[in-house]
Short mmCIF file of C-alpha atoms and ligand atoms in Angstrom, two decimals:
data_model
loop_
_atom_site.label_atom_id
_atom_site.label_comp_id
_atom_site.label_asym_id
_atom_site.label_seq_id
_atom_site.Cartn_x
_atom_site.Cartn_y
_atom_site.Cartn_z
CA MET A 1 -51.56 -28.74 29.75
CA SER A 2 -48.44 -28.72 31.85
CA SER A 3 -45.32 -30.83 32.20
CA ARG A 4 -44.66 -32.34 35.63
CA ASN A 5 -40.93 -31.79 35.72
CA GLN A 6 -39.93 -29.09 38.18
CA ASP A 7 -36.25 -30.09 38.48
CA THR A 8 -34.38 -27.56 36.44
CA VAL A 9 -35.20 -23.91 36.70
CA ALA A 10 -32.97 -22.08 34.27
CA GLN A 11 -32.97 -18.55 33.00
CA ARG A 12 -35.61 -19.24 30.36
CA ALA A 13 -37.91 -21.47 32.42
CA GLY A 14 -41.55 -20.91 31.61
CA THR A 15 -44.32 -21.60 29.16
CA VAL A 16 -43.79 -22.89 25.65
CA ARG A 17 -46.72 -22.39 23.29
CA VAL A 18 -47.29 -24.94 20.54
CA LEU A 19 -49.35 -23.84 17.56
CA GLY A 20 -50.68 -26.59 15.30
CA THR A 21 -51.34 -26.09 11.60
CA GLY A 22 -51.65 -29.72 10.41
CA GLY A 23 -49.24 -31.54 8.09
CA THR A 24 -47.94 -35.10 8.08
CA ILE A 25 -46.83 -34.66 11.67
CA ALA A 26 -50.56 -34.68 12.49
CA GLY A 27 -51.39 -37.22 9.78
CA THR A 28 -52.95 -40.66 10.18
CA ALA A 29 -53.35 -43.72 7.97
CA PRO A 30 -56.15 -46.28 8.38
CA VAL A 31 -55.17 -49.35 10.44
CA GLY A 32 -53.26 -51.81 8.26
CA ALA A 33 -52.82 -49.33 5.39
CA PRO A 34 -49.36 -48.38 4.13
CA ASP A 35 -47.85 -45.13 5.39
CA ASN A 36 -48.39 -43.38 2.07
CA ALA A 37 -52.16 -43.93 2.36
CA TYR A 38 -52.29 -41.35 5.15
CA LYS A 39 -54.13 -38.06 5.32
CA ALA A 40 -52.29 -35.00 6.66
CA GLY A 41 -53.73 -32.78 9.38
CA GLN A 42 -55.92 -35.24 11.34
CA LEU A 43 -54.69 -35.14 14.96
CA ALA A 44 -55.10 -32.13 17.19
CA VAL A 45 -51.88 -30.56 18.44
CA GLU A 46 -52.84 -31.59 22.02
CA GLU A 47 -52.83 -35.22 20.90
CA LEU A 48 -49.34 -34.81 19.45
CA LEU A 49 -48.12 -33.32 22.72
CA ARG A 50 -49.82 -35.64 25.20
CA PRO A 51 -47.33 -38.56 24.98
CA LEU A 52 -44.38 -36.17 25.33
CA LEU A 53 -45.47 -34.32 28.42
CA PRO A 54 -44.65 -36.77 31.24
CA ASP A 55 -40.90 -36.59 30.67
CA LEU A 56 -40.31 -33.30 28.90
CA GLY A 57 -37.78 -32.24 31.47
CA GLY A 58 -35.50 -29.25 31.36
CA ARG A 59 -36.84 -25.75 31.39
CA ILE A 60 -40.34 -26.28 30.15
CA HIS A 61 -42.77 -25.80 33.01
CA GLN A 62 -45.90 -25.47 31.00
CA VAL A 63 -47.01 -26.21 27.49
CA GLN A 64 -49.94 -24.38 25.93
CA ALA A 65 -51.45 -25.85 22.79
CA LEU A 66 -53.37 -23.89 20.20
CA GLN A 67 -54.85 -25.21 16.96
CA VAL A 68 -54.44 -22.44 14.39
CA ALA A 69 -55.34 -24.55 11.36
CA GLN A 70 -55.64 -28.21 10.39
CA LEU A 71 -54.52 -28.64 6.82
CA ASP A 72 -52.22 -30.30 4.38
CA SER A 73 -49.68 -27.54 3.84
CA ARG A 74 -50.01 -27.75 0.05
CA ASN A 75 -53.18 -25.78 0.77
CA MET A 76 -51.47 -23.20 2.98
CA GLY A 77 -52.78 -19.71 2.31
CA HIS A 78 -52.40 -16.09 3.27
CA ALA A 79 -55.36 -16.07 5.69
CA VAL A 80 -53.79 -18.89 7.74
CA TRP A 81 -50.45 -17.08 7.70
CA GLN A 82 -52.18 -13.96 8.98
CA ARG A 83 -53.77 -15.86 11.89
CA LEU A 84 -50.57 -17.74 12.67
CA ALA A 85 -48.52 -14.55 12.73
CA ALA A 86 -51.06 -12.81 14.99
CA GLU A 87 -51.04 -15.72 17.46
CA LEU A 88 -47.24 -15.96 17.41
CA GLN A 89 -46.94 -12.23 17.96
CA ALA A 90 -49.24 -12.53 21.00
CA GLY A 91 -46.83 -15.14 22.36
CA GLN A 92 -43.82 -12.96 21.57
CA ASP A 93 -45.42 -10.14 23.54
CA ASP A 94 -46.45 -12.31 26.52
CA PRO A 95 -43.78 -12.16 29.25
CA THR A 96 -44.72 -15.61 30.61
CA VAL A 97 -43.93 -17.29 27.28
CA VAL A 98 -40.29 -18.27 26.73
CA GLY A 99 -40.63 -19.67 23.25
CA GLN A 100 -43.03 -21.05 20.66
CA VAL A 101 -43.28 -24.07 18.38
CA VAL A 102 -45.26 -24.41 15.16
CA THR A 103 -46.16 -27.85 13.81
CA HIS A 104 -46.42 -27.61 10.03
CA GLY A 105 -46.51 -29.68 6.86
CA THR A 106 -43.17 -30.10 5.13
CA ASP A 107 -44.38 -29.06 1.67
CA THR A 108 -44.65 -25.31 2.17
CA LEU A 109 -42.78 -24.91 5.44
CA GLU A 110 -39.99 -22.98 3.73
CA GLU A 111 -42.50 -20.38 2.52
CA THR A 112 -44.16 -19.98 5.90
CA ALA A 113 -40.68 -19.51 7.36
CA VAL A 114 -39.88 -16.60 5.06
CA PHE A 115 -43.26 -15.03 5.79
CA LEU A 116 -42.81 -15.28 9.57
CA GLN A 117 -39.24 -14.04 9.31
CA GLY A 118 -40.57 -10.96 7.58
CA VAL A 119 -43.45 -10.09 9.89
CA LEU A 120 -42.68 -11.20 13.46
CA ARG A 121 -41.25 -8.86 16.07
CA GLY A 122 -39.19 -9.93 19.04
CA THR A 123 -36.25 -12.22 19.65
CA LYS A 124 -37.84 -15.14 21.50
CA PRO A 125 -37.37 -18.42 19.68
CA VAL A 126 -40.08 -19.55 17.30
CA VAL A 127 -39.36 -23.10 16.14
CA LEU A 128 -41.02 -24.73 13.17
CA THR A 129 -41.14 -28.51 13.04
CA ALA A 130 -42.66 -31.17 10.84
CA ALA A 131 -42.49 -34.86 9.94
CA MET A 132 -42.11 -37.05 6.90
CA ARG A 133 -44.09 -39.99 8.29
CA PRO A 134 -47.60 -39.81 9.70
CA ALA A 135 -48.22 -40.14 13.42
CA THR A 136 -49.57 -43.69 12.95
CA SER A 137 -46.42 -44.96 11.20
CA ASN A 138 -43.98 -47.25 12.98
CA GLN A 139 -41.33 -44.92 11.51
CA ALA A 140 -43.07 -41.79 12.82
CA ASP A 141 -40.50 -39.00 13.09
CA GLY A 142 -42.94 -36.41 14.42
CA PRO A 143 -42.70 -37.15 18.18
CA LYS A 144 -38.92 -36.91 18.17
CA ASN A 145 -38.96 -33.73 16.07
CA LEU A 146 -41.62 -32.15 18.27
CA ARG A 147 -39.69 -32.99 21.44
CA GLN A 148 -36.54 -31.45 19.97
CA ALA A 149 -38.48 -28.38 18.86
CA LEU A 150 -39.87 -27.90 22.38
CA HIS A 151 -36.37 -28.02 23.82
CA LEU A 152 -35.08 -25.58 21.22
CA ALA A 153 -37.93 -23.17 22.01
CA ALA A 154 -36.81 -23.20 25.66
CA ASP A 155 -33.07 -23.07 24.94
CA PRO A 156 -31.58 -19.88 26.42
CA ALA A 157 -29.18 -19.64 23.47
CA ALA A 158 -31.85 -19.65 20.76
CA GLN A 159 -33.28 -16.47 19.31
CA GLY A 160 -35.53 -15.82 16.35
CA LEU A 161 -36.93 -18.24 13.83
CA TRP A 162 -35.64 -21.82 13.69
CA MET A 163 -36.59 -25.15 12.26
CA ALA A 164 -35.96 -28.34 14.26
CA PHE A 165 -36.00 -31.45 12.11
CA GLY A 166 -34.16 -34.77 12.19
CA GLY A 167 -31.79 -33.76 14.98
CA GLN A 168 -30.70 -30.55 13.26
CA ALA A 169 -31.67 -26.94 13.93
CA TRP A 170 -31.61 -24.53 11.00
CA PRO A 171 -32.32 -20.84 10.63
CA ALA A 172 -35.83 -21.54 9.37
CA ALA A 173 -35.89 -19.19 6.41
CA GLN A 174 -32.78 -20.89 5.01
CA VAL A 175 -34.25 -24.38 4.78
CA ARG A 176 -35.78 -25.94 1.74
CA LYS A 177 -37.46 -29.26 1.15
CA VAL A 178 -35.08 -31.26 -1.03
CA HIS A 179 -36.62 -34.73 -1.09
CA PRO A 180 -40.24 -35.79 -1.63
CA PHE A 181 -40.25 -38.86 0.61
CA ALA A 182 -36.89 -39.51 2.35
CA LEU A 183 -36.78 -38.93 6.09
CA GLU A 184 -33.86 -36.51 5.54
CA ALA A 185 -36.06 -34.23 3.49
CA PHE A 186 -34.58 -30.80 4.25
CA GLY A 187 -31.39 -28.99 3.40
CA GLY A 188 -29.98 -25.58 4.09
CA GLY A 189 -29.08 -24.66 0.50
CA ASP A 190 -25.45 -25.53 1.33
CA GLY A 191 -25.59 -23.44 4.50
CA PRO A 192 -24.82 -25.34 7.70
CA PRO A 193 -27.25 -26.11 10.53
CA GLY A 194 -26.87 -24.02 13.68
CA ALA A 195 -27.18 -26.79 16.25
CA LEU A 196 -27.24 -30.58 16.48
CA TRP A 197 -29.30 -32.67 18.89
CA ASP A 198 -26.99 -34.79 20.99
CA ARG A 199 -28.42 -37.19 23.57
CA GLY A 200 -31.10 -34.89 24.89
CA VAL A 201 -29.55 -31.45 24.41
CA TRP A 202 -28.95 -29.00 21.59
CA VAL A 203 -25.27 -28.47 20.87
CA TRP A 204 -24.59 -25.17 19.11
CA LEU A 205 -22.06 -25.23 16.31
CA PRO A 206 -19.33 -22.58 16.04
CA PRO A 207 -20.09 -19.41 14.06
CA THR A 208 -19.30 -19.47 10.36
CA ASP A 209 -19.17 -16.76 7.71
CA GLU A 210 -22.56 -18.03 6.61
CA ARG A 211 -24.06 -17.55 10.01
CA ALA A 212 -22.21 -14.97 12.03
CA ALA A 213 -23.90 -15.71 15.35
CA PRO A 214 -25.01 -19.31 15.89
CA GLU A 215 -27.75 -18.38 18.28
CA SER A 216 -29.58 -15.92 16.07
CA ALA A 217 -31.38 -16.69 12.87
CA PRO A 218 -31.10 -13.66 10.60
CA TRP A 219 -33.05 -12.82 7.50
CA PRO A 220 -31.57 -15.18 4.95
CA ASP A 221 -30.46 -12.62 2.43
CA THR A 222 -29.31 -9.22 3.59
CA SER A 223 -30.10 -7.73 0.20
CA LEU A 224 -33.75 -8.49 1.01
CA ALA A 225 -33.69 -6.83 4.38
CA PRO A 226 -34.86 -3.27 4.19
CA MET A 227 -37.68 -4.56 6.16
CA GLY A 228 -37.61 -5.34 9.81
CA PRO A 229 -41.10 -6.50 10.60
CA VAL A 230 -43.46 -5.75 7.76
CA ALA A 231 -47.04 -4.76 8.60
CA MET A 232 -49.19 -6.53 6.04
CA PRO A 233 -52.58 -5.10 5.02
CA SER A 234 -55.32 -6.33 7.37
CA ASP A 235 -57.32 -7.67 4.42
CA VAL A 236 -55.39 -10.53 2.78
CA GLU A 237 -57.11 -9.68 -0.50
CA HIS A 238 -54.90 -6.60 -0.50
CA TRP A 239 -51.65 -8.47 -0.10
CA PRO A 240 -49.53 -7.85 -3.20
CA ARG A 241 -50.07 -10.51 -5.84
CA VAL A 242 -46.79 -12.04 -6.97
CA GLU A 243 -46.59 -14.87 -9.50
CA ILE A 244 -43.79 -17.24 -10.49
CA VAL A 245 -42.72 -18.05 -14.05
CA HIS A 246 -40.20 -20.73 -14.94
CA SER A 247 -37.31 -20.20 -17.27
CA HIS A 248 -37.01 -23.43 -19.25
CA ALA A 249 -35.98 -24.79 -22.61
CA GLY A 250 -38.48 -23.54 -25.17
CA ALA A 251 -39.80 -20.70 -22.97
CA ASP A 252 -41.36 -18.12 -25.29
CA GLY A 253 -42.58 -15.48 -22.86
CA ARG A 254 -46.28 -15.88 -23.68
CA LEU A 255 -47.19 -17.02 -20.18
CA LEU A 256 -45.38 -14.02 -18.75
CA GLN A 257 -47.15 -11.69 -21.19
CA THR A 258 -50.51 -13.14 -20.12
CA LEU A 259 -49.65 -12.54 -16.49
CA LEU A 260 -48.58 -8.98 -17.11
CA ALA A 261 -51.80 -8.31 -19.00
CA ASP A 262 -53.57 -8.85 -15.66
CA ALA A 263 -53.37 -5.60 -13.73
CA SER A 264 -53.68 -7.39 -10.38
CA VAL A 265 -50.22 -8.94 -10.79
CA GLN A 266 -47.84 -6.69 -8.91
CA GLY A 267 -44.69 -8.74 -8.91
CA VAL A 268 -42.99 -11.51 -10.87
CA VAL A 269 -40.49 -14.07 -9.66
CA VAL A 270 -38.47 -15.82 -12.32
CA SER A 271 -37.53 -19.37 -11.37
CA ALA A 272 -34.24 -19.13 -13.17
CA THR A 273 -31.73 -21.59 -14.55
CA GLY A 274 -28.27 -22.09 -13.02
CA ASN A 275 -26.72 -19.00 -11.48
CA GLY A 276 -29.85 -16.91 -12.03
CA SER A 277 -29.81 -16.90 -15.82
CA MET A 278 -33.05 -16.76 -17.80
CA HIS A 279 -34.23 -17.43 -21.34
CA ASP A 280 -33.82 -14.34 -23.54
CA ALA A 281 -37.54 -14.51 -24.36
CA LEU A 282 -38.43 -13.86 -20.70
CA HIS A 283 -35.80 -11.15 -20.35
CA GLN A 284 -37.24 -9.36 -23.39
CA VAL A 285 -40.82 -9.46 -22.09
CA LEU A 286 -39.65 -8.05 -18.75
CA GLN A 287 -37.62 -5.33 -20.45
CA GLN A 288 -40.59 -4.38 -22.59
CA ALA A 289 -42.84 -4.25 -19.50
CA VAL A 290 -40.41 -1.84 -17.84
CA ALA A 291 -40.15 0.29 -21.01
CA GLN A 292 -43.96 0.49 -21.13
CA GLY A 293 -44.22 1.47 -17.48
CA ARG A 294 -46.07 -1.76 -16.60
CA LEU A 295 -43.34 -2.92 -14.20
CA GLN A 296 -40.52 -1.42 -12.22
CA ARG A 297 -37.33 -3.40 -11.84
CA GLU A 298 -38.07 -3.77 -8.09
CA GLN A 299 -41.18 -5.75 -8.96
CA VAL A 300 -39.03 -8.55 -10.38
CA LEU A 301 -37.02 -11.07 -8.37
CA VAL A 302 -34.90 -13.88 -9.78
CA ALA A 303 -34.23 -17.11 -7.85
CA THR A 304 -32.43 -20.20 -9.06
CA ARG A 305 -34.42 -23.35 -9.68
CA CYS A 306 -31.36 -25.43 -8.64
CA THR A 307 -31.98 -27.57 -5.56
CA ARG A 308 -28.76 -26.63 -3.83
CA GLY A 309 -26.65 -23.51 -3.59
CA TRP A 310 -27.64 -19.94 -4.39
CA VAL A 311 -27.12 -17.24 -7.00
CA VAL A 312 -23.67 -15.69 -6.69
CA GLY A 313 -23.02 -12.15 -7.92
CA THR A 314 -25.28 -10.35 -10.39
CA PRO A 315 -26.35 -12.31 -13.46
CA GLU A 316 -25.77 -10.69 -16.88
CA HIS A 317 -29.44 -9.72 -17.26
CA GLY A 318 -29.14 -7.45 -14.20
CA TRP A 319 -32.57 -8.17 -12.63
CA PRO A 320 -32.63 -8.24 -8.80
CA VAL A 321 -31.79 -11.66 -7.39
CA ALA A 322 -33.07 -13.45 -4.30
CA ALA A 323 -29.69 -14.98 -3.76
CA ARG A 324 -30.49 -17.59 -1.13
CA LEU A 325 -34.18 -18.13 -1.58
CA THR A 326 -36.00 -20.78 -3.56
CA PRO A 327 -38.44 -19.42 -6.15
CA ALA A 328 -41.37 -20.18 -3.81
CA GLN A 329 -39.62 -18.33 -0.98
CA ALA A 330 -38.72 -15.46 -3.31
CA ARG A 331 -42.42 -15.02 -4.08
CA VAL A 332 -43.08 -14.47 -0.38
CA ALA A 333 -40.08 -12.16 0.00
CA LEU A 334 -41.19 -10.03 -2.94
CA MET A 335 -44.74 -9.90 -1.60
CA LEU A 336 -43.39 -8.65 1.74
CA ARG A 337 -41.12 -6.16 0.09
CA LEU A 338 -43.94 -4.75 -2.07
CA ALA A 339 -46.24 -4.57 0.96
CA ALA A 340 -43.54 -2.75 2.94
CA ALA A 341 -43.24 -0.23 0.12
CA SER A 342 -46.98 0.25 -0.25
CA PRO A 343 -48.79 3.10 1.53
CA ARG A 344 -51.71 0.73 2.25
CA ALA A 345 -49.50 -1.40 4.59
C1 SIN B 401 -47.98 -31.32 4.19
O1 SIN B 401 -47.10 -30.57 3.77
O2 SIN B 401 -48.91 -30.93 4.91
C2 SIN B 401 -47.98 -32.75 3.79
C3 SIN B 401 -46.63 -33.30 3.63
C4 SIN B 401 -45.80 -33.30 4.87
O3 SIN B 401 -46.09 -32.71 5.89
O4 SIN B 401 -44.75 -33.99 4.80
#
């Protein structure tokens, strides 16, 4: 599959690989049915690309499509992540490839982003994109998002992991889904986007304290970055098992005790209230688990369940916090961190 446009040969001209995993961007609804009657993950990634190719323009000389999975991302799993990471790494290592795009469902995109941020090597852009309306909708946002993602993947200023969605480019591991059905479904946890799409080009925004260099997408929380690229065990069954418990009114710690009674659970994320606080009942069960040698403090990570913002400072309970990550992202970050610390990895 190749684009016809040979006009502009810039520094990063070359092949962009597009890896499909499914999602609403590849979803279809039966003729005449409402948009919400659609099924995610129906169209092959080639079919999503075909209408875009004739006038892609710019630096993209060739587009290679690869179907890695075809699923609704609520069913995303570690085996698909493993395959996706291996394919992306092959693209990172291929000198003819200038950048890569991943089409993904919106529901777990933020988790995949943290995983890829933790395991990929190289600085070439990898751009995640998605859609909130199926491909058959007259409001379909996928084609525009995919076009913008392709351009970002070939943008000489872009490095590392990004998400292109709705005319904004975000460091991918900082995004979170904040709305279940609105077209503007993603936010950056109060962090700003790195670039805006303006009439056919990406315009990079000035650096901020939040994002020192606009063109690079760093690990979202430096306190989580001992890591560099983590080598995960080749058998996904050996990936550290990390579970999430919610702190909520009436929490009594029994669910947490049940989890800790299962020796296969290696890490616990607490989906915490407010600025990382948790119900005393959960704190006590965790303390007891440490006192009994069942857990080390590093096997616990606290993330706020608030939709916006992040945990500032160290909460009174003193457990490690995943300042900028959602609880679902913190689960992935803790899994990576435990794998990095494990001799098996
Ligand atoms: C999915 O996450 O695969 C379905 C929902 C979406 O992509 O918006």
